XYZ file of C-alpha atoms in Angstrom:
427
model
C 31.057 -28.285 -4.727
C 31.389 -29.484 -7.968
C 27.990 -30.024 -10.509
C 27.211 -31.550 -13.955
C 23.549 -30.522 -15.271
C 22.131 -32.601 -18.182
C 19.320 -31.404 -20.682
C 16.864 -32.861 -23.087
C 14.168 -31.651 -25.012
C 11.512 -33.268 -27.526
C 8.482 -31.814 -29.545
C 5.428 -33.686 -29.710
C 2.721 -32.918 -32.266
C 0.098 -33.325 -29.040
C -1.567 -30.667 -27.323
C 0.626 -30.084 -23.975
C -2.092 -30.584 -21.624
C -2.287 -33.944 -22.689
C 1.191 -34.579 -22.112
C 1.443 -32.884 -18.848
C -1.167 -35.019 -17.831
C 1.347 -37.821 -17.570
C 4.782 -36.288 -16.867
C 2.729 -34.019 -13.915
C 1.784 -37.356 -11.995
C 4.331 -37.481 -10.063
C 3.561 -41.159 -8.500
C 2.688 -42.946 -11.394
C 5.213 -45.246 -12.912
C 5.092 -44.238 -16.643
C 8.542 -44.448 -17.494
C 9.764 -47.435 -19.066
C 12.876 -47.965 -16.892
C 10.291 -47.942 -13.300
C 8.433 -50.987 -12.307
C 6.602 -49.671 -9.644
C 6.130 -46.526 -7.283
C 4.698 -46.024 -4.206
C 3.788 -42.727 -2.817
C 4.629 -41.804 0.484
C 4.097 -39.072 2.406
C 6.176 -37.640 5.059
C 5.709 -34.547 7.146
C 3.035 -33.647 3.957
C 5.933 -34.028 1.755
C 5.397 -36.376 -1.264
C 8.270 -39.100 -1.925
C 8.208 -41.453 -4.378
C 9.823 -44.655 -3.712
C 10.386 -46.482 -6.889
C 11.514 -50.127 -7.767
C 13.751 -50.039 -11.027
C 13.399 -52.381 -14.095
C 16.759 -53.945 -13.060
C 16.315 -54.458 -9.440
C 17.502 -51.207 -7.614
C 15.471 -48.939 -5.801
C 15.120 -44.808 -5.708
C 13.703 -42.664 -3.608
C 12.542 -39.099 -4.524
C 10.633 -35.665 -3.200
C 8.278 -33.304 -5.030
C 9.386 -30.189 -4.052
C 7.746 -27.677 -6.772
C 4.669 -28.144 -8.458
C 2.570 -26.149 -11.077
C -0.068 -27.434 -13.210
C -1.071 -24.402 -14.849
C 2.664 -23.595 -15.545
C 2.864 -27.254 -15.985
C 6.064 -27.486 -14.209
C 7.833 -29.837 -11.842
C 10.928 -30.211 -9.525
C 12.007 -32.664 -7.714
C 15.092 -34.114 -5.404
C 16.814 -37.047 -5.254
C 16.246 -38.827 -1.627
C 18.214 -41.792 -1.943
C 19.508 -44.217 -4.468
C 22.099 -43.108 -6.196
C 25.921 -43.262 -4.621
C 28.453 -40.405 -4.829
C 25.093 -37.736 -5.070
C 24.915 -35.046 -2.466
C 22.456 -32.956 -4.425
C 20.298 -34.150 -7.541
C 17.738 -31.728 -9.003
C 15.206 -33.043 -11.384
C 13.311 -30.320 -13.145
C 10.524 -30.937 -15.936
C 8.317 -28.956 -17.870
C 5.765 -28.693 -20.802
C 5.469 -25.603 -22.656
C 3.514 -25.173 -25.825
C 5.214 -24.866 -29.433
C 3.944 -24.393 -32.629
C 4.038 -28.183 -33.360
C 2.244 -29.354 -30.256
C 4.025 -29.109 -27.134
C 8.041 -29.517 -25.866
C 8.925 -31.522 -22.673
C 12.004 -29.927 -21.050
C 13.836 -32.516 -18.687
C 16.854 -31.050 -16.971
C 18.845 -32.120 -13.808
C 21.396 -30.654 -11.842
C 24.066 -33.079 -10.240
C 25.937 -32.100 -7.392
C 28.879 -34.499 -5.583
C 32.050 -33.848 -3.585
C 34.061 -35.407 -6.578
C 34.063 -33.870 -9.694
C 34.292 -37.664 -11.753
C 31.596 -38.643 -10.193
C 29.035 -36.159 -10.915
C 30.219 -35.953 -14.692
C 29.347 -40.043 -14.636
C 26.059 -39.250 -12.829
C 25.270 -36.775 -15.553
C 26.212 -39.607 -17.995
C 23.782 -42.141 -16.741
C 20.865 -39.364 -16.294
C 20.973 -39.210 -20.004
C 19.658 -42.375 -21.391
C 17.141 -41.725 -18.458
C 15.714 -38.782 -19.253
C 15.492 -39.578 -23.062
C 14.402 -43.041 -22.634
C 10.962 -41.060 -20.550
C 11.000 -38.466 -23.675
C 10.948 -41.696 -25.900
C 7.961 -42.797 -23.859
C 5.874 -39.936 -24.610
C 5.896 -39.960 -27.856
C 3.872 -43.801 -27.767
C 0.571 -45.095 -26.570
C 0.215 -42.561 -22.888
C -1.488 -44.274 -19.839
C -4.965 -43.174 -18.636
C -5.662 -39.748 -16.560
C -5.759 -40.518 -12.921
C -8.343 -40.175 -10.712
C -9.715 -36.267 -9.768
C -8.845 -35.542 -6.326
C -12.134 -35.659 -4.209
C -12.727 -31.643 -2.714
C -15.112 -33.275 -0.454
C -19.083 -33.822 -0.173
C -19.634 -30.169 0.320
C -22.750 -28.522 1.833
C -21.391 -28.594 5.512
C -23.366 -26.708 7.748
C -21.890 -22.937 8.500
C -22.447 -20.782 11.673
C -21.546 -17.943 12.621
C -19.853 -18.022 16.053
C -17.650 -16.893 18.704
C -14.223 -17.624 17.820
C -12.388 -19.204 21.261
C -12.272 -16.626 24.068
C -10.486 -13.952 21.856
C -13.775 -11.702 21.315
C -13.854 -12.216 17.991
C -16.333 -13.886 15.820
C -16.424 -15.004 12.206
C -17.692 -18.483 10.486
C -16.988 -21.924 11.835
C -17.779 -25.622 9.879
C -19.424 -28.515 11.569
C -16.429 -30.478 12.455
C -15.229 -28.697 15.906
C -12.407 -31.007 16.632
C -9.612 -32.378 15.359
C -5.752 -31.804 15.145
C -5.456 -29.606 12.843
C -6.789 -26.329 12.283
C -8.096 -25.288 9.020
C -8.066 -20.977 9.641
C -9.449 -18.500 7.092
C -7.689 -14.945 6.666
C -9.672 -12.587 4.621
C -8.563 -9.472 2.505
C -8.592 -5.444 4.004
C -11.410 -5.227 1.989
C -13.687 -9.004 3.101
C -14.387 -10.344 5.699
C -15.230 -13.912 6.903
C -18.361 -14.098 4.593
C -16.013 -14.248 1.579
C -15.051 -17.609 2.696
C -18.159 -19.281 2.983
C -17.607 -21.854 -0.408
C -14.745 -23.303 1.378
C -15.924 -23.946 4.301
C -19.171 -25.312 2.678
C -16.625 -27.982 0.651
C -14.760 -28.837 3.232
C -15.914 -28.164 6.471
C -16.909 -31.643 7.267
C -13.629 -33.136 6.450
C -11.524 -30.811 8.841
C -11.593 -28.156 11.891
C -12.375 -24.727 9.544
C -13.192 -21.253 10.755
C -12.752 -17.899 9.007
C -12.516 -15.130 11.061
C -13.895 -11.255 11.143
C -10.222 -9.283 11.631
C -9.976 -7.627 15.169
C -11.870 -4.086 14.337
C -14.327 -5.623 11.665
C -18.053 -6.511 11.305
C -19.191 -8.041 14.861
C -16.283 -8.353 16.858
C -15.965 -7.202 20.438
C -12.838 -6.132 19.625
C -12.759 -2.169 18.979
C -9.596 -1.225 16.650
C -8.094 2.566 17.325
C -4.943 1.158 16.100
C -4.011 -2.181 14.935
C -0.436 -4.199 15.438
C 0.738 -7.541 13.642
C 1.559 -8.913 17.008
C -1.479 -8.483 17.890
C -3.552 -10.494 14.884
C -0.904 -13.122 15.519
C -1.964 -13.282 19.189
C -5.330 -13.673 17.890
C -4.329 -16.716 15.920
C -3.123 -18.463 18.837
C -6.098 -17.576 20.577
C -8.314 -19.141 17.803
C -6.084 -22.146 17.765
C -6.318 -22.671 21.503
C -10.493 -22.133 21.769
C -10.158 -24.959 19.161
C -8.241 -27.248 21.214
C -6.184 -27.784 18.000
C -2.503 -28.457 17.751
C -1.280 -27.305 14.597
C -3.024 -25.028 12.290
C -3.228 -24.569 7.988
C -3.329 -20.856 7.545
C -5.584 -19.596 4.365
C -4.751 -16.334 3.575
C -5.852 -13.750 0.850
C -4.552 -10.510 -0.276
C -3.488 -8.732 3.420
C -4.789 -11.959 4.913
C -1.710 -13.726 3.256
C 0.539 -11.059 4.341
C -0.784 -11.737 8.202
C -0.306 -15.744 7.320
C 3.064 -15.130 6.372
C 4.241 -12.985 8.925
C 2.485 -15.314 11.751
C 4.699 -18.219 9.913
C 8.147 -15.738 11.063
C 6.874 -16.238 14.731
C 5.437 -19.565 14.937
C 6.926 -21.383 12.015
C 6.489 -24.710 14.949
C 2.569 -24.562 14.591
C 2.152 -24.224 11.104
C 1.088 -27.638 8.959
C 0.476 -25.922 5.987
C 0.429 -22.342 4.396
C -1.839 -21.377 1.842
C -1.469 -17.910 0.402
C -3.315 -16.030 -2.510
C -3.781 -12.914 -4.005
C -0.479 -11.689 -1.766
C 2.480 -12.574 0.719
C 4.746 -10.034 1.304
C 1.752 -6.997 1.242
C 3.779 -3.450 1.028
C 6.740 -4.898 2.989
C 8.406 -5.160 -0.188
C 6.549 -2.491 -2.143
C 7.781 1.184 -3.782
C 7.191 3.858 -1.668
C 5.006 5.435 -4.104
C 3.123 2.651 -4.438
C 2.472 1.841 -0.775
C 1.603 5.766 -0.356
C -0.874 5.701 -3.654
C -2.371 2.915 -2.151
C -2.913 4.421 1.761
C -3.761 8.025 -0.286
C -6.652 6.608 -2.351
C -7.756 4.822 1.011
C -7.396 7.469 3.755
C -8.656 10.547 1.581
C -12.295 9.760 1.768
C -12.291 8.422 5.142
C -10.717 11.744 5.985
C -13.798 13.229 3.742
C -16.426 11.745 6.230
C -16.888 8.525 4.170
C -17.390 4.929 4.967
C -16.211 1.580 3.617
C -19.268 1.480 1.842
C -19.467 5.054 0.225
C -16.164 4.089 -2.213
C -16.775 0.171 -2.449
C -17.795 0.481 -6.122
C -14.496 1.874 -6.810
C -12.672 -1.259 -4.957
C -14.516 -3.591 -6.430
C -13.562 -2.312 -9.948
C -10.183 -2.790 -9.007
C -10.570 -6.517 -7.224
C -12.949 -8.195 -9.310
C -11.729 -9.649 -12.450
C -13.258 -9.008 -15.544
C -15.089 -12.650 -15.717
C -16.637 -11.558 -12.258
C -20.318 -12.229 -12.442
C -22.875 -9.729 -11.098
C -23.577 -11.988 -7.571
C -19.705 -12.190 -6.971
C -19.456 -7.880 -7.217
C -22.279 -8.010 -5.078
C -21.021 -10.071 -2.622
C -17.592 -7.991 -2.886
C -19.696 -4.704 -1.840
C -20.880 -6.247 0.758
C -18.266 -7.431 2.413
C -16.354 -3.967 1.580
C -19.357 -1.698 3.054
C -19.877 -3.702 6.296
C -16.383 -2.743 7.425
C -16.479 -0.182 10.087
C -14.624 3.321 9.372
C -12.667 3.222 12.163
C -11.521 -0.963 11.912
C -10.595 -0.213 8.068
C -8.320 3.085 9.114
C -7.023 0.501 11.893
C -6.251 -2.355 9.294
C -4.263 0.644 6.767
C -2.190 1.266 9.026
C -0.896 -1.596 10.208
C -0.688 -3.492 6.306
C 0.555 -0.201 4.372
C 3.171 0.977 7.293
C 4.833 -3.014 7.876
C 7.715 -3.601 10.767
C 9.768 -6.271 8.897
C 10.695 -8.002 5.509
C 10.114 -11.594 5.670
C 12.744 -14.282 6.242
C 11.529 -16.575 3.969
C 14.297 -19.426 5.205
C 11.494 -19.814 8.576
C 8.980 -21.113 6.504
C 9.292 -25.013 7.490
C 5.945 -26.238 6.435
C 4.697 -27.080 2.791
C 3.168 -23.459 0.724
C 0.662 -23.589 -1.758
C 0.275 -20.348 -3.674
C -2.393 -18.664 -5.450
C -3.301 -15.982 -7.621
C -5.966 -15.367 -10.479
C -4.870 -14.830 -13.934
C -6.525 -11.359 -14.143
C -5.273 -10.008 -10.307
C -4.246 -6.439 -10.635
C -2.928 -6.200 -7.317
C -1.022 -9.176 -7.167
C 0.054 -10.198 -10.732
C 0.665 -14.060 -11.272
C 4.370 -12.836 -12.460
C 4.538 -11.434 -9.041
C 3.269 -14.267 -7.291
C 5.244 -16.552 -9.376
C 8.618 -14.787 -8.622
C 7.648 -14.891 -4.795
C 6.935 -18.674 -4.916
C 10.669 -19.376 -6.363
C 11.929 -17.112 -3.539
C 10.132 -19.387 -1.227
C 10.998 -22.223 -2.709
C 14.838 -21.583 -3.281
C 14.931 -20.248 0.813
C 13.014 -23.156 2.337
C 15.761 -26.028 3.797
C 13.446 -28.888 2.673
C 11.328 -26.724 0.189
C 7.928 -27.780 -0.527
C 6.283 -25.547 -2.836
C 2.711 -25.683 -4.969
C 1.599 -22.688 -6.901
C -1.410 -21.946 -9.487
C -2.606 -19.416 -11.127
C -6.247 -19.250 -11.216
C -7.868 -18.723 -14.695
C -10.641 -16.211 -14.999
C -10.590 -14.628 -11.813
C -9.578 -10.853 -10.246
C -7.885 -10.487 -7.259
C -10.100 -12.491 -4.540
C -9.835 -15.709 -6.826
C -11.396 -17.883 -4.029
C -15.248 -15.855 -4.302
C -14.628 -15.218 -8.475
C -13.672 -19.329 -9.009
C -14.159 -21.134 -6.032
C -14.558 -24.635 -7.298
C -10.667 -24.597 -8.882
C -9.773 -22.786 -5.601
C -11.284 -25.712 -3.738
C -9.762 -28.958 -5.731
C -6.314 -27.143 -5.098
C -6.856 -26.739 -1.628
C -8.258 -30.118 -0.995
C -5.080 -31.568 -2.602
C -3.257 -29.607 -0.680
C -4.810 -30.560 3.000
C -5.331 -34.368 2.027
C -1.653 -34.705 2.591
C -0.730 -31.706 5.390
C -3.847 -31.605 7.624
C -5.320 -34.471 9.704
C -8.817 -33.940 10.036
């Protein structure tokens, strides 16, 4: 079909924070050609319906978002005739001046004409909003509220599926907010979120079939069978849908429970991993089973070689109580659970389809994660983003942290999350 992309740039002697501050606001109505906008969100997807200076109206959906990238894409909904496709794309990188705005958008319409004059009339758009930036800038909006915090954890019983783990004080609700810990953590590691936010909506984090208290022995260990567990969690809740929080293999088993039950998800939140070794070199999904399996073969436990994971996983900000808490979670693994947990996340059944994830994805990574690089990360997001049919796509890198960014930063890792369930999860 045929396209016409347009593309304008400006430098601004501003830092580019300041700047992204305004263009990243997707909702506000800073440009001098909008009157007014209204956010509106459908199916946790955020439109923007906007009333024009002279009289028409627009509609439009965030489908890509990055503040720490500062980046932003978006689609046309409705508004402009002749359009089957219009991709807006801005972003704010920093230049030896100040900053640069990049505003780009890609015009797609059955008749060639058409999209050249659509790409003709995006011009004056886009510059007259680069214009605009370079005046007086409106004031910051409002921080997004991560909640009162301080909500009551238990431990407890986790529906009838004999496993147990850590559970907020709200028990009911239609949406289930479910906690997926690392091969190395366990449901302890999660304790800051549910303290933030555990009042506000359903939350539990669960101890993996084979680890810490669980009646739940694990010889061998099957990703049919964790995904079974989720349902059973879901159901002891009496929940309908569920947000998945995942981390490191814990994202892997969130993803991979979205390619069999894309129906139930509201949300998908995945850091420090997705795709695990399904995608990985053989040499490095062998190195990584090798350095694992040899001193369990040796006689040794989880917590005999935990000071040599947790120089690998923390990050180098890591303060001496997040290590700590790191070992512990590591050493109170059982031998046999751990060797259980290998083989099922080193020796994976199936690459992911990433076209059956229907539900908005936030994803997460720290800054200094060896094991899943924000480049990775970054790269998988796209993917994600370019396979999903109505794509819906948040990711963040989170500064200062190793590879289990939600124990090393949590109060970043909680305002993103809380932004990301006010719109996808109904308490």
């Amino acid at each position: 079909m045929p396209e016409a992309t347009v593309a304008c740039q400006r430098v601004y002697a501003r830092p580019a924070g300041e700047l992204w501050d305004v263009v990243g606001r997707f909702c506000a109505a800073w440009h001098p050609m909008v009157a007014t906008v209204r956010e509106d969100i459908q199916n946790g997807a955020v439109h923007r319906i906007m009333r024009l200076t002279d009289g028409s109206g627009m509609g439009e959906r965030l489908t890509y978002r990055s503040a720490s990238d500062r980046v932003m894409v978006y689609e046309l909904v409705h508004g402009i005739d002749g359009c089957q496709r219009y991709i807006g794309r801005v972003e704010v990188t920093d230049d030896p001046v100040g900053c640069a705005v990049r505003w780009t958008a890609r015009i797609v319409s059955r008749d060639p004409a058409r999209a050249e004059d659509i790409a003709a009339a995006t011009r004056p758009v886009l510059e007259a909003g680069l214009e605009a930036l370079a005046g007086d800038l409106p004031q910051d909006a409002p921080a997004v509220a991560v909640g009162q915090g301080g909500c009551d954890v238990q431990r407890a019983a986790l529906g009838e599926t004999g496993l147990s783990g850590l559970q907020g004080a709200k028990s009911e609700g239609d949406t289930l907010v479910l906690f997926l810990h690392g091969i190395g953590g366990g449901a302890e590691n999660w304790r800051a979120q549910i303290e933030a936010l555990g009042s506000a909506y359903p939350c539990a984090a669960w101890d993996m079939r084979g680890y810490r208290q669980n009646d739940q022995p694990a010889d061998t260990l099957e990703i049919d069978a964790l995904c079974d567990d989720i349902l059973g969690i879901l159901h002891g809740f009496g929940a309908r849908r569920l947000v998945l929080v995942g981390l490191s293999m814990g994202a892997w088993i969130a993803t991979s429970f979205a390619m069999r039950h894309p129906e139930l998800l509201a949300g998908l939140v995945l850091a420090g991993g997705c795709t695990g070794m399904s995608e990985a070199a053989p040499e490095t999904r062998d190195g990584f089973l090798a350095s694992r399996l040899v001193p369990l073969d040796a006689g040794q436990s989880p917590a005999d070689f935990a000071p040599g994971v947790v120089d690998v996983i923390a990050g180098p900000y890591a303060s001496d109580a997040v290590r700590a808490a790191l070992h512990r979670s590591m050493a109170a693994i059982p031998a046999q659970g751990y060797r259980a947990a290998l083989g099922c996340f080193c020796i994976p059944r199936e690459q992911f389809d990433f076209s059956r994830i229907s539900c908005p994805v936030l994803m997460m990574t720290g800054a200094h994660d060896r094991l899943a690089p924000p480049d990775d990360i970054r790269g998988v997001a796209a993917r994600i983003h370019a396979a999903q049919t109505q794509p819906d796509m948040r990711f963040e890198v989170i500064a200062q942290a190793g590879h289990v960014c939600n124990l090393e930063a949590p109060d970043e890792f909680n305002r993103h999350l809380a932004a990301f369930l006010s719109r996808v999860a109904s308490g």
